[in-house]
CSV table of C-alpha atoms in Angstrom, one decimal:
chain,number,residue,atom,x,y,z
A,357,MET,CA,0.0,0.0,0.0
A,358,LYS,CA,2.8,2.4,0.9
A,359,LEU,CA,4.5,1.6,-2.5
A,360,ILE,CA,1.2,2.4,-4.3
A,361,ARG,CA,1.0,5.8,-2.5
A,362,ILE,CA,4.6,6.7,-3.4
A,363,LEU,CA,4.0,5.8,-7.1
A,364,MET,CA,0.8,7.9,-7.1
A,365,LEU,CA,2.7,10.8,-5.6
A,366,ILE,CA,5.5,10.6,-8.2
A,367,SER,CA,2.9,10.4,-10.9
A,368,GLY,CA,1.2,13.5,-9.5
A,369,LEU,CA,4.4,15.4,-9.4
A,370,SER,CA,5.3,14.4,-12.9
A,371,THR,CA,1.9,15.7,-14.1
A,372,LEU,CA,2.5,19.0,-12.4
A,373,ALA,CA,6.0,19.3,-14.0
A,374,ALA,CA,4.5,18.5,-17.4
A,375,CYS,CA,1.9,21.3,-16.9
A,376,GLY,CA,4.6,23.9,-16.2
A,377,GLU,CA,7.7,23.6,-14.1
A,378,ASN,CA,7.9,27.4,-13.9
A,379,GLU,CA,4.8,27.3,-11.7
A,380,LEU,CA,6.6,25.3,-9.0
A,381,LEU,CA,8.3,27.5,-6.4
A,382,GLU,CA,11.2,26.4,-4.1
A,383,ASP,CA,10.1,25.7,-0.6
A,384,TYR,CA,11.7,28.8,0.9
A,385,PHE,CA,9.1,30.9,-1.0
A,386,VAL,CA,6.0,31.7,1.1
A,387,LYS,CA,3.0,32.7,-1.0
A,388,GLU,CA,-0.1,31.3,0.6
A,389,PRO,CA,-0.5,31.8,4.4
A,390,ARG,CA,1.2,29.1,6.5
A,391,VAL,CA,2.6,28.7,10.0
A,392,LEU,CA,6.4,29.0,10.0
A,393,ALA,CA,7.1,28.6,13.7
A,394,VAL,CA,5.7,28.3,17.2
A,395,LYS,CA,7.8,29.6,20.1
A,396,ILE,CA,7.4,28.6,23.7
A,397,GLN,CA,9.4,30.3,26.4
A,398,ASP,CA,11.1,28.0,27.4
A,399,PRO,CA,11.0,24.6,25.7
A,400,GLU,CA,11.7,22.8,29.0
A,401,VAL,CA,10.0,24.0,32.2
A,402,LYS,CA,9.2,22.8,35.7
A,403,PRO,CA,5.7,22.0,37.1
A,404,GLN,CA,3.8,25.2,38.0
A,405,ASP,CA,6.0,27.4,35.8
A,406,THR,CA,4.3,30.1,33.7
A,407,VAL,CA,5.1,29.9,30.0
A,408,THR,CA,4.5,32.3,27.1
A,409,MET,CA,3.7,31.2,23.5
A,410,ARG,CA,3.8,33.0,20.2
A,411,MET,CA,3.3,31.9,16.6
A,412,LEU,CA,4.7,33.2,13.2
A,413,VAL,CA,2.5,33.1,10.1
A,414,GLY,CA,4.0,34.0,6.8
A,415,GLY,CA,2.4,34.7,3.4
A,416,LYS,CA,2.4,37.2,0.5
A,417,ASP,CA,-0.4,39.3,1.9
A,418,ILE,CA,0.0,38.6,5.7
A,419,ASP,CA,0.0,41.6,7.9
A,420,GLN,CA,1.9,40.9,11.1
A,421,ASN,CA,-0.3,43.4,12.9
A,422,MET,CA,-3.5,41.6,11.9
A,423,THR,CA,-6.2,41.4,14.5
A,424,VAL,CA,-6.8,37.6,14.4
A,425,THR,CA,-7.4,35.3,17.4
A,426,VAL,CA,-5.2,32.3,18.1
A,427,LEU,CA,-6.5,29.2,19.9
A,428,TRP,CA,-4.0,27.5,22.2
A,429,ALA,CA,-4.8,24.0,23.4
A,430,ILE,CA,-3.3,20.7,24.5
A,431,ASP,CA,-3.3,18.5,21.4
A,432,ASP,CA,-5.1,15.4,22.6
A,433,VAL,CA,-7.6,13.1,20.8
A,434,GLU,CA,-9.9,16.1,21.4
A,435,PRO,CA,-8.0,19.3,21.9
A,436,VAL,CA,-8.2,20.7,25.4
A,437,PRO,CA,-8.4,24.5,25.2
A,438,LEU,CA,-5.9,26.5,27.2
A,439,GLY,CA,-7.1,29.9,26.0
A,440,TYR,CA,-7.0,32.5,23.3
A,441,SER,CA,-4.7,35.4,22.4
A,442,ASN,CA,-4.5,38.0,19.7
A,443,TYR,CA,-1.9,37.1,17.0
A,444,THR,CA,0.2,40.1,17.9
A,445,GLN,CA,0.4,39.1,21.6
A,446,GLU,CA,2.0,36.3,23.6
A,447,PHE,CA,-0.3,33.8,25.3
A,448,GLU,CA,0.5,33.0,28.9
A,449,SER,CA,-0.3,29.7,30.6
A,450,GLN,CA,0.7,28.0,33.9
A,451,ILE,CA,1.9,24.4,34.0
A,452,SER,CA,-0.1,22.1,36.3
A,453,PRO,CA,1.5,21.4,39.7
A,454,ASP,CA,2.3,17.7,39.0
A,455,THR,CA,4.7,15.9,41.3
A,456,LEU,CA,7.8,14.6,39.4
A,457,GLU,CA,10.6,12.6,40.8
A,458,GLU,CA,14.2,13.4,39.9
A,459,GLY,CA,14.8,12.4,36.3
A,460,GLU,CA,11.1,12.1,35.5
A,461,TRP,CA,9.5,14.2,32.7
A,462,TYR,CA,6.6,14.3,30.3
A,463,ASP,CA,5.9,16.1,27.0
A,464,LEU,CA,2.9,18.3,26.4
A,465,PRO,CA,1.8,18.6,22.7
A,466,ILE,CA,0.7,22.2,22.3
A,467,LEU,CA,-1.7,23.1,19.5
A,468,ALA,CA,-1.9,26.6,17.9
A,469,ARG,CA,-4.8,27.3,15.6
A,470,ILE,CA,-5.5,30.4,13.6
A,471,GLN,CA,-8.0,31.3,10.9
A,472,VAL,CA,-6.7,33.4,8.1
A,473,ARG,CA,-9.0,34.3,5.2
A,474,GLN,CA,-11.5,31.5,5.9
A,475,LYS,CA,-8.6,29.0,6.2
A,476,TYR,CA,-7.6,27.3,9.4
A,477,LEU,CA,-3.9,26.9,10.0
A,478,ASN,CA,-2.6,24.5,12.6
A,479,ALA,CA,0.8,23.9,14.2
A,480,GLN,CA,2.1,21.8,17.0
A,481,LYS,CA,4.9,22.5,19.4
A,482,VAL,CA,6.0,20.0,22.1
A,483,LEU,CA,6.8,21.4,25.6
A,484,ARG,CA,8.7,19.2,28.0
A,485,VAL,CA,7.9,19.3,31.7
A,486,THR,CA,10.7,18.2,34.0
A,487,GLN,CA,12.3,18.8,37.4
A,488,ASN,CA,15.6,19.5,35.7
A,489,PRO,CA,14.9,21.8,32.7
A,490,VAL,CA,18.0,22.4,30.5
A,491,GLY,CA,16.8,23.3,27.0
A,492,LYS,CA,16.6,27.1,26.2
A,493,ASN,CA,15.5,29.0,23.2
A,494,PRO,CA,18.2,30.5,20.9
A,495,VAL,CA,18.0,34.2,20.8
A,496,ILE,CA,18.1,36.2,17.5
A,497,SER,CA,19.5,39.7,18.2
A,498,GLY,CA,19.2,40.8,14.6
A,499,VAL,CA,20.2,40.2,11.0
A,500,ARG,CA,23.3,41.6,9.2
A,501,LEU,CA,22.3,42.9,5.7
A,502,GLN,CA,25.1,43.3,3.2
A,503,TYR,CA,25.3,44.2,-0.5
A,504,LEU,CA,27.8,45.7,-3.0
A,505,ILE,CA,27.5,49.0,-4.8
A,506,GLY,CA,30.3,48.7,-7.3
A,507,LYS,CA,33.2,47.4,-5.2
A,508,GLN,CA,32.0,49.1,-2.0
A,509,LEU,CA,30.4,46.8,0.6
A,510,VAL,CA,27.4,48.3,2.4
A,511,GLU,CA,26.4,46.8,5.7
A,512,LYS,CA,23.3,47.4,7.9
A,513,THR,CA,21.8,45.8,11.0
A,514,VAL,CA,18.2,44.8,10.7
A,515,ALA,CA,15.9,44.4,13.7
A,516,ASN,CA,12.5,42.7,13.9
A,517,ALA,CA,9.8,44.3,11.9
A,518,ASP,CA,12.2,46.7,10.2
A,519,ILE,CA,11.6,48.0,6.6
A,520,ASN,CA,14.7,48.3,4.5
A,521,ALA,CA,15.0,49.9,1.0
A,522,LEU,CA,17.6,48.4,-1.3
A,523,PRO,CA,19.2,50.3,-4.2
A,524,VAL,CA,18.4,49.0,-7.7
A,525,ASN,CA,22.1,49.2,-8.8
A,526,THR,CA,23.1,46.1,-6.8
A,527,THR,CA,22.6,42.5,-7.9
A,528,ASN,CA,22.7,40.4,-4.7
A,529,VAL,CA,21.9,40.9,-1.0
A,530,ALA,CA,23.4,38.8,1.8
A,531,LEU,CA,21.5,38.2,5.1
A,532,THR,CA,23.3,36.8,8.1
A,533,ALA,CA,21.6,35.8,11.4
A,534,VAL,CA,23.1,37.3,14.5
A,535,THR,CA,22.4,35.2,17.6
A,536,GLU,CA,23.3,35.5,21.3
A,537,ASP,CA,25.9,33.1,22.7
A,538,LEU,CA,24.5,30.3,24.9
A,539,THR,CA,26.3,27.6,26.7
A,540,PRO,CA,27.1,24.3,24.8
A,541,GLU,CA,24.6,22.5,27.1
A,542,GLU,CA,21.8,24.8,25.9
A,543,ASN,CA,22.7,24.9,22.2
A,544,GLU,CA,24.7,22.0,20.7
A,545,LYS,CA,24.0,23.5,17.3
A,546,LEU,CA,21.7,25.9,15.6
A,547,ILE,CA,19.5,25.2,12.6
A,548,PHE,CA,18.5,28.2,10.4
A,549,ARG,CA,15.6,28.5,7.9
A,550,TRP,CA,15.1,31.5,5.7
A,551,PHE,CA,11.8,32.2,4.0
A,552,ILE,CA,10.7,35.0,1.6
A,553,THR,CA,7.4,36.0,0.1
A,554,THR,CA,6.9,36.6,-3.6
A,555,SER,CA,6.6,40.4,-4.1
A,556,LYS,CA,3.5,42.0,-2.5
A,557,ASN,CA,3.0,44.5,-5.3
A,558,THR,CA,4.6,43.0,-8.4
A,559,ASP,CA,5.4,39.6,-10.0
A,560,GLY,CA,8.9,39.8,-8.6
A,561,LYS,CA,10.7,36.9,-7.0
A,562,LEU,CA,14.1,36.9,-5.2
A,563,TYR,CA,15.7,33.5,-5.6
A,564,ILE,CA,18.4,32.1,-3.3
A,565,GLN,CA,21.8,32.7,-4.9
A,566,THR,CA,23.7,29.5,-5.5
A,567,ASP,CA,26.8,30.8,-7.4
A,568,SER,CA,29.7,30.7,-5.1
A,569,LYS,CA,31.4,33.6,-7.0
A,570,HIS,CA,28.5,36.0,-6.0
A,571,ILE,CA,28.3,34.6,-2.5
A,572,GLU,CA,32.0,35.1,-1.8
A,573,ALA,CA,32.0,38.5,-3.4
A,574,ILE,CA,29.9,39.7,-0.4
A,575,LEU,CA,30.6,37.3,2.4
A,576,GLY,CA,34.3,36.5,1.7
A,577,LYS,CA,36.4,33.7,0.4
A,578,GLU,CA,35.0,30.1,0.9
A,579,ALA,CA,31.8,31.5,2.5
A,580,LYS,CA,28.8,29.3,2.4
A,581,ALA,CA,25.2,30.5,2.1
A,582,SER,CA,21.8,28.9,1.6
A,583,GLU,CA,18.2,28.9,2.9
A,584,ILE,CA,19.3,26.5,5.7
A,585,ARG,CA,22.5,28.2,6.8
A,586,ARG,CA,23.3,31.1,9.0
A,587,SER,CA,23.7,33.3,5.9
A,588,ALA,CA,21.5,33.4,2.8
A,589,VAL,CA,22.2,35.4,-0.3
A,590,PHE,CA,19.3,36.4,-2.6
A,591,SER,CA,19.6,37.4,-6.2
A,592,LEU,CA,17.9,40.7,-7.2
A,593,GLN,CA,18.1,39.7,-10.9
A,594,GLY,CA,16.1,36.5,-11.1
A,595,LYS,CA,17.0,32.8,-10.7
A,596,ASP,CA,19.8,32.8,-13.3
A,597,GLY,CA,21.0,36.4,-12.5
A,598,LYS,CA,20.3,37.5,-16.0
A,599,LYS,CA,16.9,39.2,-15.6
A,600,GLY,CA,16.2,42.8,-14.7
A,601,VAL,CA,16.0,43.9,-11.1
A,602,GLN,CA,13.0,42.3,-9.4
A,603,SER,CA,11.4,45.4,-8.1
A,604,GLY,CA,8.8,44.9,-5.3
A,605,ILE,CA,8.1,44.6,-1.6
A,606,TYR,CA,9.2,41.4,0.0
A,607,ASP,CA,8.7,40.0,3.6
A,608,LEU,CA,11.4,37.8,4.9
A,609,TYR,CA,11.3,35.4,7.9
A,610,LEU,CA,14.1,33.8,9.9
A,611,VAL,CA,13.5,30.8,12.1
A,612,VAL,CA,16.2,29.4,14.3
A,613,ARG,CA,16.0,26.2,16.2
A,614,ASP,CA,18.6,24.5,18.5
A,615,ASN,CA,19.7,20.8,18.7
A,616,ALA,CA,17.5,19.8,15.8
A,617,THR,CA,18.9,16.7,14.0
A,618,ASP,CA,17.4,17.5,10.6
A,619,PRO,CA,16.9,21.1,9.3
A,620,GLN,CA,14.0,19.9,7.1
A,621,SER,CA,12.2,18.0,9.8
A,622,GLN,CA,8.7,19.1,10.9
A,623,PHE,CA,8.6,16.5,13.7
A,624,ASP,CA,11.6,17.5,15.8
A,625,GLU,CA,9.7,20.2,17.5
A,626,ARG,CA,10.6,19.9,21.2
A,627,HIS,CA,13.7,22.0,20.7
A,628,GLY,CA,14.1,25.7,21.4
A,629,THR,CA,12.9,28.2,18.7
A,630,ASP,CA,13.2,31.9,18.0
A,631,PHE,CA,12.0,33.9,14.9
A,632,MET,CA,11.9,37.3,13.4
A,633,TYR,CA,10.5,39.0,10.3
A,634,PHE,CA,11.4,42.1,8.3
A,635,THR,CA,10.7,43.7,4.9
A,636,ILE,CA,12.9,44.8,2.0
A,637,CYS,CA,11.8,47.1,-0.8
A,638,ILE,CA,13.4,47.4,-4.2
A,639,ASN,CA,12.5,50.4,-6.3
A,640,SER,CA,9.1,50.5,-4.6
A,641,ASN,CA,7.4,52.7,-2.0
A,642,CYS,CA,7.4,50.8,1.3
């Protein structure tokens, strides 16, 4: 049965490709609304601790100041509601006063549900309750934005919710996550995910730059960059770098997780998380 499903999936993908490969976007593009991350402060807590929760929704027309309600619940066979919050606010909840012996723990699957344009979006985040909490969230302190004008390197620091205008006489922009230092016990390694919307006001798309020559020109010799690294470089001139400047307004999202074993995994969600978003404008009025 599993083999049949796999063959059906492959057949379906082949049909899509035949209809038009240009319509398939890389997975770092966010066009339709979707949940990109859920953050719980902290991912490991003691009984009776008070925790706060936030979610990040991305999408071409998503307003981060939208007045939409988020349902928070324990994700059981039937969800057990914990309460509601506005999307722009943190939700606060107290852990039950269970008695745990030394070394004992249990996981709480937390459900976050939001309705955006008649569509329900769900996400799960697992919270660990233990007498000896260790795991902490990584902390994003900002993003370093860099680009070249001629041979001159321009560098800026971007904060959450910032709006940044880029000149049209550059071809690539580099973004590097800046995170606070934590102890090795708290963060064995960090996993980075960059997301970008298609343009909000044009048909523009900023693709991840894969040419090492352009990456090294901004970030330095032997530098690495991709949508799953600390640094990502976006081409302002199309996927092949040969198109005109992709004018428009783009929202970008950075999600950082710690200790995750697989950067693509959607199931390794007990680990600490932080996120931020910001906007860049190219030859457009922000």
